[in-house]
Amino acid sequence: MILSGLHACTGLDCESRLDALDARCRVLCAFFLAFFLASLRDTVSLLAGSALPLILLCIDGKRGLERVAGRLLYLNRVSVFVILFLPLTYPGERIFYLFSEKGLFMSFIIIWKLNLISSVLLKLVASMGMTRVSSALEGLGVPLKLRSLLLLTTRCVFLLSERFGTMCRAVDLRTRDASGLFACRAFACMVGTTLIHSSDRAERAVLAIGCRGGISGFSGLAAPRWTWMESSFCLLFIINAAFVLMASL
Amino acid sequence: MHISEGFLSPGVLATGWAVTAAGVAWGIKKMDEGEIVRVSMASSVFFLASLVNVRVGPSAAHLSLIGPVGLMLGWASFPAMFTALLLQAVLFQFGGLLVLGANCASMAVPAVLANALFGSFVRGRGEKIAAAASFFAGALAVLTSAGIAGLLLFFSDHGMALTAKTLLAAHLPLSAVEGATALFMTLFLRRAFPDILTGGGRP
């Protein structure tokens, strides 16, 4: 059993020129553009739609580009599956009696959209880190219970990862080459034991949160502000959408 | 199991978000303040469990544990899965943020169904019946999830019908592994900590 390195993954939360913008504006613009890009289905409109994601990618210079490009490269592992699989299963005229012409085009469009949408969401949302995402959700009216659950889960994941890693090592030491039913049983008991330990810890956490005045203490401290800069940023995204629509006509 | 960005049409994406929003709203309505920590702990355990590779024959698999989540949390599976998938998308880029609604719906709906169909048998007295019910809860939850993911692909583009069928077929061996894991886990929890298998209700 191998626990993929959670601590090796630091997210993309680092300084960016986009940090000057309100978190709500970033989330709204990102989802607007991503949803718009998802609706595009031909090369001309996708070509026109690629301009803004490329500008966003390059906004923080070489270092910012490298960080997102690394993640995009990792994401593109799904492209291999798409290129191999979709042309084989998609209906339509065949090239070399095997690959569907429409399927090849479809896989090309999907990979293009995957990269565009992911780069927009990585740059505008994932780079904020969980704390700013949570404060954006607060500004957008997401209920306190859900935001508290999100922050507590983020905290618990890092808290429990250490214990989980220790248990994985223990199982590995006891049963080095476990596979099949035996591996399932070892894994199930390990998850069960972690659940029991975490349940004890949860009870103590509930008491501690109660002492601090309940979950209302999880409200964000940063006051949201919406200035002309945020309005201009939103306007830029709307103009871009209009431009892409005109280009595709 | 995660559907990546770029596959789904705007209509399917919107439907996925609508189902997820309704499920999350209902889940958090049924969940009181004291339960939030318990749900977050369970959510993080399943987040971590999905990062572990279990060796199955010559290859290895990441298990999703959709069935056991449903048997433990009931309707709270919706907010639990939503937060776990959001974290996976932000930290690891598993799935994606735009497809989060569709991915959450395809995993949380089978979890809720597993609890509704098999929950009472799993919590019942007979150990053999509980074992069989947990196996079917685990296995069918994964197959239902793959089925929903396939339907989402099909409704995005009818040309992906064969892709969707292949996706479902590819999950058949995995469902047996998930079923076996759910069986062992439920039997362990029934003996060690039966109060945890409440299906979202109070112990």
CSV table of N, CA and C in Angstrom, one decimal, chain B residues 44-151:
chain,number,residue,atom,x,y,z
B,44,SER,N,-12.4,13.4,5.7
B,44,SER,CA,-10.9,13.4,5.5
B,44,SER,C,-10.3,12.0,5.5
B,45,VAL,N,-10.9,11.1,6.3
B,45,VAL,CA,-10.4,9.7,6.2
B,45,VAL,C,-10.6,9.1,4.8
B,46,PHE,N,-11.8,9.4,4.3
B,46,PHE,CA,-12.1,8.8,2.9
B,46,PHE,C,-11.2,9.5,1.8
B,47,PHE,N,-11.0,10.8,2.1
B,47,PHE,CA,-10.1,11.5,1.1
B,47,PHE,C,-8.7,10.8,1.2
B,48,LEU,N,-8.2,10.5,2.4
B,48,LEU,CA,-6.9,9.9,2.5
B,48,LEU,C,-6.9,8.4,2.0
B,49,ALA,N,-8.0,7.7,2.3
B,49,ALA,CA,-8.1,6.3,1.8
B,49,ALA,C,-8.1,6.2,0.3
B,50,SER,N,-8.6,7.3,-0.4
B,50,SER,CA,-8.6,7.2,-1.8
B,50,SER,C,-7.2,7.5,-2.4
B,51,LEU,N,-6.3,7.9,-1.6
B,51,LEU,CA,-4.9,8.1,-2.1
B,51,LEU,C,-4.1,6.9,-1.9
B,52,VAL,N,-4.6,5.8,-1.3
B,52,VAL,CA,-3.8,4.6,-1.0
B,52,VAL,C,-4.0,3.6,-2.2
B,53,ASN,N,-2.9,3.1,-2.7
B,53,ASN,CA,-3.0,2.1,-3.7
B,53,ASN,C,-3.1,0.7,-3.1
B,54,VAL,N,-4.1,-0.1,-3.4
B,54,VAL,CA,-4.3,-1.4,-2.9
B,54,VAL,C,-3.9,-2.4,-4.1
B,55,ARG,N,-3.0,-3.3,-3.8
B,55,ARG,CA,-2.6,-4.3,-4.9
B,55,ARG,C,-3.7,-5.3,-5.1
B,56,VAL,N,-4.1,-5.3,-6.4
B,56,VAL,CA,-5.1,-6.3,-6.8
B,56,VAL,C,-4.5,-7.1,-8.0
B,57,GLY,N,-4.1,-8.3,-7.7
B,57,GLY,CA,-3.5,-9.1,-8.8
B,57,GLY,C,-2.2,-8.4,-9.2
B,58,PRO,N,-2.0,-8.3,-10.6
B,58,PRO,CA,-0.8,-7.7,-11.0
B,58,PRO,C,-0.8,-6.1,-11.0
B,59,SER,N,-2.0,-5.5,-10.8
B,59,SER,CA,-2.0,-4.1,-10.8
B,59,SER,C,-2.5,-3.5,-9.5
B,60,ALA,N,-2.7,-2.2,-9.4
B,60,ALA,CA,-3.1,-1.6,-8.1
B,60,ALA,C,-4.3,-0.7,-8.4
B,61,ALA,N,-5.1,-0.5,-7.4
B,61,ALA,CA,-6.3,0.3,-7.6
B,61,ALA,C,-6.5,1.3,-6.4
B,62,HIS,N,-7.0,2.5,-6.8
B,62,HIS,CA,-7.4,3.4,-5.8
B,62,HIS,C,-8.9,3.1,-5.5
B,63,LEU,N,-9.2,2.9,-4.2
B,63,LEU,CA,-10.6,2.6,-3.9
B,63,LEU,C,-11.4,3.9,-3.5
B,64,SER,N,-12.7,3.9,-3.9
B,64,SER,CA,-13.4,5.1,-3.6
B,64,SER,C,-14.2,5.0,-2.3
B,65,LEU,N,-14.6,3.8,-1.9
B,65,LEU,CA,-15.3,3.6,-0.6
B,65,LEU,C,-16.7,4.4,-0.6
B,66,ILE,N,-17.4,4.4,-1.7
B,66,ILE,CA,-18.6,5.1,-1.8
B,66,ILE,C,-19.7,4.5,-0.9
B,67,GLY,N,-19.7,3.1,-1.0
B,67,GLY,CA,-20.7,2.4,-0.2
B,67,GLY,C,-20.6,2.6,1.3
B,68,PRO,N,-19.3,2.4,1.9
B,68,PRO,CA,-19.2,2.6,3.3
B,68,PRO,C,-19.4,4.1,3.7
B,69,VAL,N,-19.1,5.1,2.9
B,69,VAL,CA,-19.4,6.5,3.2
B,69,VAL,C,-20.9,6.6,3.4
B,70,GLY,N,-21.7,6.1,2.4
B,70,GLY,CA,-23.2,6.2,2.5
B,70,GLY,C,-23.7,5.5,3.8
B,71,LEU,N,-23.2,4.3,4.1
B,71,LEU,CA,-23.7,3.6,5.3
B,71,LEU,C,-23.4,4.3,6.6
B,72,MET,N,-22.3,5.1,6.6
B,72,MET,CA,-21.9,5.9,7.8
B,72,MET,C,-22.7,7.2,7.8
B,73,LEU,N,-22.8,7.9,6.7
B,73,LEU,CA,-23.2,9.3,6.8
B,73,LEU,C,-24.6,9.6,6.2
B,74,GLY,N,-25.2,8.7,5.4
B,74,GLY,CA,-26.5,8.9,4.8
B,74,GLY,C,-26.5,10.1,3.9
B,75,TRP,N,-27.4,11.0,4.2
B,75,TRP,CA,-27.5,12.3,3.4
B,75,TRP,C,-26.3,13.2,3.5
B,76,ALA,N,-25.7,13.0,4.7
B,76,ALA,CA,-24.5,13.9,4.9
B,76,ALA,C,-23.3,13.5,3.9
B,77,SER,N,-23.5,12.4,3.2
B,77,SER,CA,-22.5,12.0,2.2
B,77,SER,C,-22.4,13.1,1.1
B,78,PHE,N,-23.4,13.8,0.8
B,78,PHE,CA,-23.4,14.9,-0.2
B,78,PHE,C,-22.4,16.0,0.2
B,79,PRO,N,-22.6,16.6,1.4
B,79,PRO,CA,-21.5,17.6,1.8
B,79,PRO,C,-20.2,17.0,2.0
B,80,ALA,N,-20.1,15.8,2.6
B,80,ALA,CA,-18.8,15.2,2.8
B,80,ALA,C,-18.0,14.9,1.5
B,81,MET,N,-18.8,14.4,0.5
B,81,MET,CA,-18.1,14.1,-0.8
B,81,MET,C,-17.8,15.4,-1.5
B,82,PHE,N,-18.7,16.4,-1.4
B,82,PHE,CA,-18.4,17.7,-2.0
B,82,PHE,C,-17.1,18.3,-1.5
B,83,THR,N,-16.9,18.3,-0.2
B,83,THR,CA,-15.7,18.9,0.4
B,83,THR,C,-14.5,18.1,0.0
B,84,ALA,N,-14.6,16.8,0.1
B,84,ALA,CA,-13.4,15.9,-0.3
B,84,ALA,C,-13.1,16.1,-1.7
B,85,LEU,N,-14.1,16.2,-2.6
B,85,LEU,CA,-13.7,16.3,-4.1
B,85,LEU,C,-13.2,17.7,-4.4
B,86,LEU,N,-13.7,18.7,-3.6
B,86,LEU,CA,-13.2,20.1,-3.8
B,86,LEU,C,-11.7,20.2,-3.4
B,87,LEU,N,-11.4,19.5,-2.3
B,87,LEU,CA,-10.0,19.5,-1.8
B,87,LEU,C,-9.1,18.7,-2.9
B,88,GLN,N,-9.7,17.6,-3.4
B,88,GLN,CA,-8.9,16.8,-4.4
B,88,GLN,C,-8.6,17.7,-5.6
B,89,ALA,N,-9.7,18.5,-6.0
B,89,ALA,CA,-9.5,19.3,-7.2
B,89,ALA,C,-8.5,20.4,-7.0
B,90,VAL,N,-8.6,21.0,-5.8
B,90,VAL,CA,-7.7,22.2,-5.5
B,90,VAL,C,-6.2,21.7,-5.2
B,91,LEU,N,-6.1,20.6,-4.5
B,91,LEU,CA,-4.7,20.2,-4.1
B,91,LEU,C,-4.1,19.3,-5.1
B,92,PHE,N,-4.8,18.4,-5.8
B,92,PHE,CA,-4.2,17.4,-6.7
B,92,PHE,C,-4.7,17.5,-8.1
B,93,GLN,N,-5.7,18.4,-8.4
B,93,GLN,CA,-6.3,18.5,-9.7
B,93,GLN,C,-6.9,17.1,-10.2
B,94,PHE,N,-7.4,16.3,-9.2
B,94,PHE,CA,-8.2,15.2,-9.6
B,94,PHE,C,-9.6,15.7,-10.0
B,95,GLY,N,-10.0,15.2,-11.1
B,95,GLY,CA,-11.3,15.7,-11.6
B,95,GLY,C,-11.2,17.2,-12.1
B,96,GLY,N,-11.8,18.1,-11.4
B,96,GLY,CA,-11.7,19.5,-11.8
B,96,GLY,C,-12.8,20.3,-11.0
B,97,LEU,N,-12.7,21.6,-11.1
B,97,LEU,CA,-13.6,22.4,-10.4
B,97,LEU,C,-15.0,22.6,-11.1
B,98,LEU,N,-14.9,22.7,-12.5
B,98,LEU,CA,-16.1,22.9,-13.2
B,98,LEU,C,-17.0,21.6,-13.2
B,99,VAL,N,-16.3,20.5,-13.2
B,99,VAL,CA,-17.0,19.2,-13.2
B,99,VAL,C,-17.3,18.7,-11.8
B,100,LEU,N,-17.0,19.5,-10.8
B,100,LEU,CA,-17.2,19.1,-9.4
B,100,LEU,C,-18.6,18.7,-9.1
B,101,GLY,N,-19.6,19.5,-9.7
B,101,GLY,CA,-21.0,19.2,-9.5
B,101,GLY,C,-21.3,17.8,-10.0
B,102,ALA,N,-20.9,17.5,-11.3
B,102,ALA,CA,-21.2,16.2,-11.9
B,102,ALA,C,-20.5,15.1,-11.1
B,103,ASN,N,-19.2,15.3,-10.8
B,103,ASN,CA,-18.5,14.2,-10.1
B,103,ASN,C,-19.1,14.0,-8.7
B,104,CYS,N,-19.5,15.0,-8.0
B,104,CYS,CA,-20.1,14.9,-6.7
B,104,CYS,C,-21.4,14.1,-6.8
B,105,ALA,N,-22.3,14.5,-7.8
B,105,ALA,CA,-23.5,13.8,-8.0
B,105,ALA,C,-23.3,12.4,-8.3
B,106,SER,N,-22.4,12.1,-9.2
B,106,SER,CA,-22.2,10.7,-9.6
B,106,SER,C,-21.6,9.8,-8.4
B,107,MET,N,-21.1,10.4,-7.4
B,107,MET,CA,-20.6,9.6,-6.2
B,107,MET,C,-21.5,9.6,-5.0
B,108,ALA,N,-22.1,10.8,-4.8
B,108,ALA,CA,-23.0,10.9,-3.6
B,108,ALA,C,-24.4,10.3,-3.8
B,109,VAL,N,-24.9,10.3,-5.0
B,109,VAL,CA,-26.2,9.7,-5.2
B,109,VAL,C,-26.1,8.2,-4.9
B,110,PRO,N,-25.1,7.4,-5.4
B,110,PRO,CA,-25.0,6.0,-5.1
B,110,PRO,C,-24.8,5.8,-3.6
B,111,ALA,N,-24.1,6.7,-2.9
B,111,ALA,CA,-23.8,6.6,-1.5
B,111,ALA,C,-25.2,6.6,-0.7
B,112,VAL,N,-26.0,7.6,-1.1
B,112,VAL,CA,-27.3,7.8,-0.4
B,112,VAL,C,-28.2,6.5,-0.7
B,113,LEU,N,-28.1,6.1,-1.9
B,113,LEU,CA,-28.9,4.9,-2.3
B,113,LEU,C,-28.5,3.6,-1.6
B,114,ALA,N,-27.2,3.5,-1.4
B,114,ALA,CA,-26.6,2.3,-0.7
B,114,ALA,C,-27.1,2.3,0.7
B,115,ASN,N,-27.2,3.5,1.3
B,115,ASN,CA,-27.7,3.5,2.7
B,115,ASN,C,-29.2,3.2,2.8
B,116,ALA,N,-29.9,3.8,1.8
B,116,ALA,CA,-31.4,3.6,1.8
B,116,ALA,C,-31.7,2.1,1.6
B,117,LEU,N,-31.0,1.4,0.7
B,117,LEU,CA,-31.3,0.1,0.3
B,117,LEU,C,-30.8,-1.0,1.3
B,118,PHE,N,-29.5,-0.8,1.7
B,118,PHE,CA,-28.9,-1.8,2.5
B,118,PHE,C,-28.6,-1.4,4.0
B,119,GLY,N,-28.8,-0.1,4.3
B,119,GLY,CA,-28.5,0.3,5.7
B,119,GLY,C,-29.1,-0.5,6.8
B,120,SER,N,-30.4,-0.7,6.7
B,120,SER,CA,-31.1,-1.4,7.8
B,120,SER,C,-30.5,-2.9,7.9
B,121,PHE,N,-30.2,-3.5,6.8
B,121,PHE,CA,-29.6,-4.9,6.9
B,121,PHE,C,-28.2,-4.9,7.5
B,122,VAL,N,-27.4,-3.8,7.2
B,122,VAL,CA,-26.1,-3.7,7.7
B,122,VAL,C,-26.1,-3.5,9.2
B,123,ARG,N,-27.1,-2.7,9.6
B,123,ARG,CA,-27.2,-2.4,11.1
B,123,ARG,C,-28.0,-3.4,11.8
B,124,GLY,N,-28.6,-4.4,11.1
B,124,GLY,CA,-29.4,-5.5,11.7
B,124,GLY,C,-28.6,-6.5,12.6
B,125,ARG,N,-29.3,-7.5,13.1
B,125,ARG,CA,-28.6,-8.4,14.1
B,125,ARG,C,-27.7,-9.5,13.4
B,126,GLY,N,-28.3,-10.0,12.3
B,126,GLY,CA,-27.6,-11.1,11.6
B,126,GLY,C,-26.3,-10.7,11.0
B,127,GLU,N,-25.2,-11.4,11.4
B,127,GLU,CA,-23.9,-11.0,10.8
B,127,GLU,C,-23.7,-11.4,9.4
B,128,LYS,N,-24.3,-12.6,9.0
B,128,LYS,CA,-24.2,-13.0,7.6
B,128,LYS,C,-24.9,-12.1,6.7
B,129,ILE,N,-26.1,-11.7,7.1
B,129,ILE,CA,-27.0,-10.8,6.3
B,129,ILE,C,-26.2,-9.4,6.2
B,130,ALA,N,-25.7,-9.0,7.3
B,130,ALA,CA,-24.9,-7.7,7.3
B,130,ALA,C,-23.8,-7.8,6.3
B,131,ALA,N,-23.1,-8.9,6.3
B,131,ALA,CA,-21.9,-9.1,5.5
B,131,ALA,C,-22.3,-9.0,4.0
B,132,ALA,N,-23.4,-9.8,3.7
B,132,ALA,CA,-23.9,-9.8,2.3
B,132,ALA,C,-24.3,-8.4,1.9
B,133,ALA,N,-25.1,-7.7,2.8
B,133,ALA,CA,-25.6,-6.4,2.5
B,133,ALA,C,-24.5,-5.4,2.3
B,134,SER,N,-23.4,-5.5,3.1
B,134,SER,CA,-22.3,-4.5,2.9
B,134,SER,C,-21.6,-4.8,1.6
B,135,PHE,N,-21.4,-6.1,1.2
B,135,PHE,CA,-20.8,-6.4,0.0
B,135,PHE,C,-21.5,-5.8,-1.2
B,136,PHE,N,-22.9,-6.0,-1.2
B,136,PHE,CA,-23.7,-5.4,-2.3
B,136,PHE,C,-23.7,-3.9,-2.2
B,137,ALA,N,-23.7,-3.3,-1.0
B,137,ALA,CA,-23.7,-1.9,-0.9
B,137,ALA,C,-22.4,-1.3,-1.5
B,138,GLY,N,-21.3,-1.9,-1.2
B,138,GLY,CA,-20.0,-1.4,-1.8
B,138,GLY,C,-19.9,-1.6,-3.3
B,139,ALA,N,-20.3,-2.8,-3.7
B,139,ALA,CA,-20.1,-3.2,-5.2
B,139,ALA,C,-21.1,-2.4,-6.0
B,140,LEU,N,-22.4,-2.4,-5.6
B,140,LEU,CA,-23.4,-1.7,-6.4
B,140,LEU,C,-23.2,-0.2,-6.4
B,141,ALA,N,-22.7,0.4,-5.3
B,141,ALA,CA,-22.5,1.8,-5.3
B,141,ALA,C,-21.4,2.2,-6.4
B,142,VAL,N,-20.4,1.4,-6.5
B,142,VAL,CA,-19.4,1.7,-7.5
B,142,VAL,C,-19.9,1.6,-8.9
B,143,LEU,N,-20.7,0.5,-9.1
B,143,LEU,CA,-21.3,0.3,-10.5
B,143,LEU,C,-22.3,1.4,-10.8
B,144,THR,N,-23.1,1.8,-9.8
B,144,THR,CA,-24.1,2.9,-10.0
B,144,THR,C,-23.3,4.2,-10.4
B,145,SER,N,-22.2,4.4,-9.6
B,145,SER,CA,-21.5,5.6,-9.9
B,145,SER,C,-20.9,5.6,-11.3
B,146,ALA,N,-20.3,4.5,-11.7
B,146,ALA,CA,-19.8,4.4,-13.1
B,146,ALA,C,-20.9,4.5,-14.1
B,147,GLY,N,-22.1,4.0,-13.8
B,147,GLY,CA,-23.3,4.1,-14.6
B,147,GLY,C,-23.7,5.6,-14.8
B,148,ILE,N,-23.7,6.3,-13.7
B,148,ILE,CA,-24.1,7.7,-13.7
B,148,ILE,C,-23.1,8.5,-14.6
B,149,ALA,N,-21.8,8.2,-14.3
B,149,ALA,CA,-20.7,8.9,-15.1
B,149,ALA,C,-20.9,8.6,-16.6
B,150,GLY,N,-21.2,7.3,-16.9
B,150,GLY,CA,-21.5,7.0,-18.3
B,150,GLY,C,-22.6,7.7,-18.9
B,151,LEU,N,-23.7,7.8,-18.1
B,151,LEU,CA,-24.9,8.6,-18.6
B,151,LEU,C,-24.6,10.0,-18.8
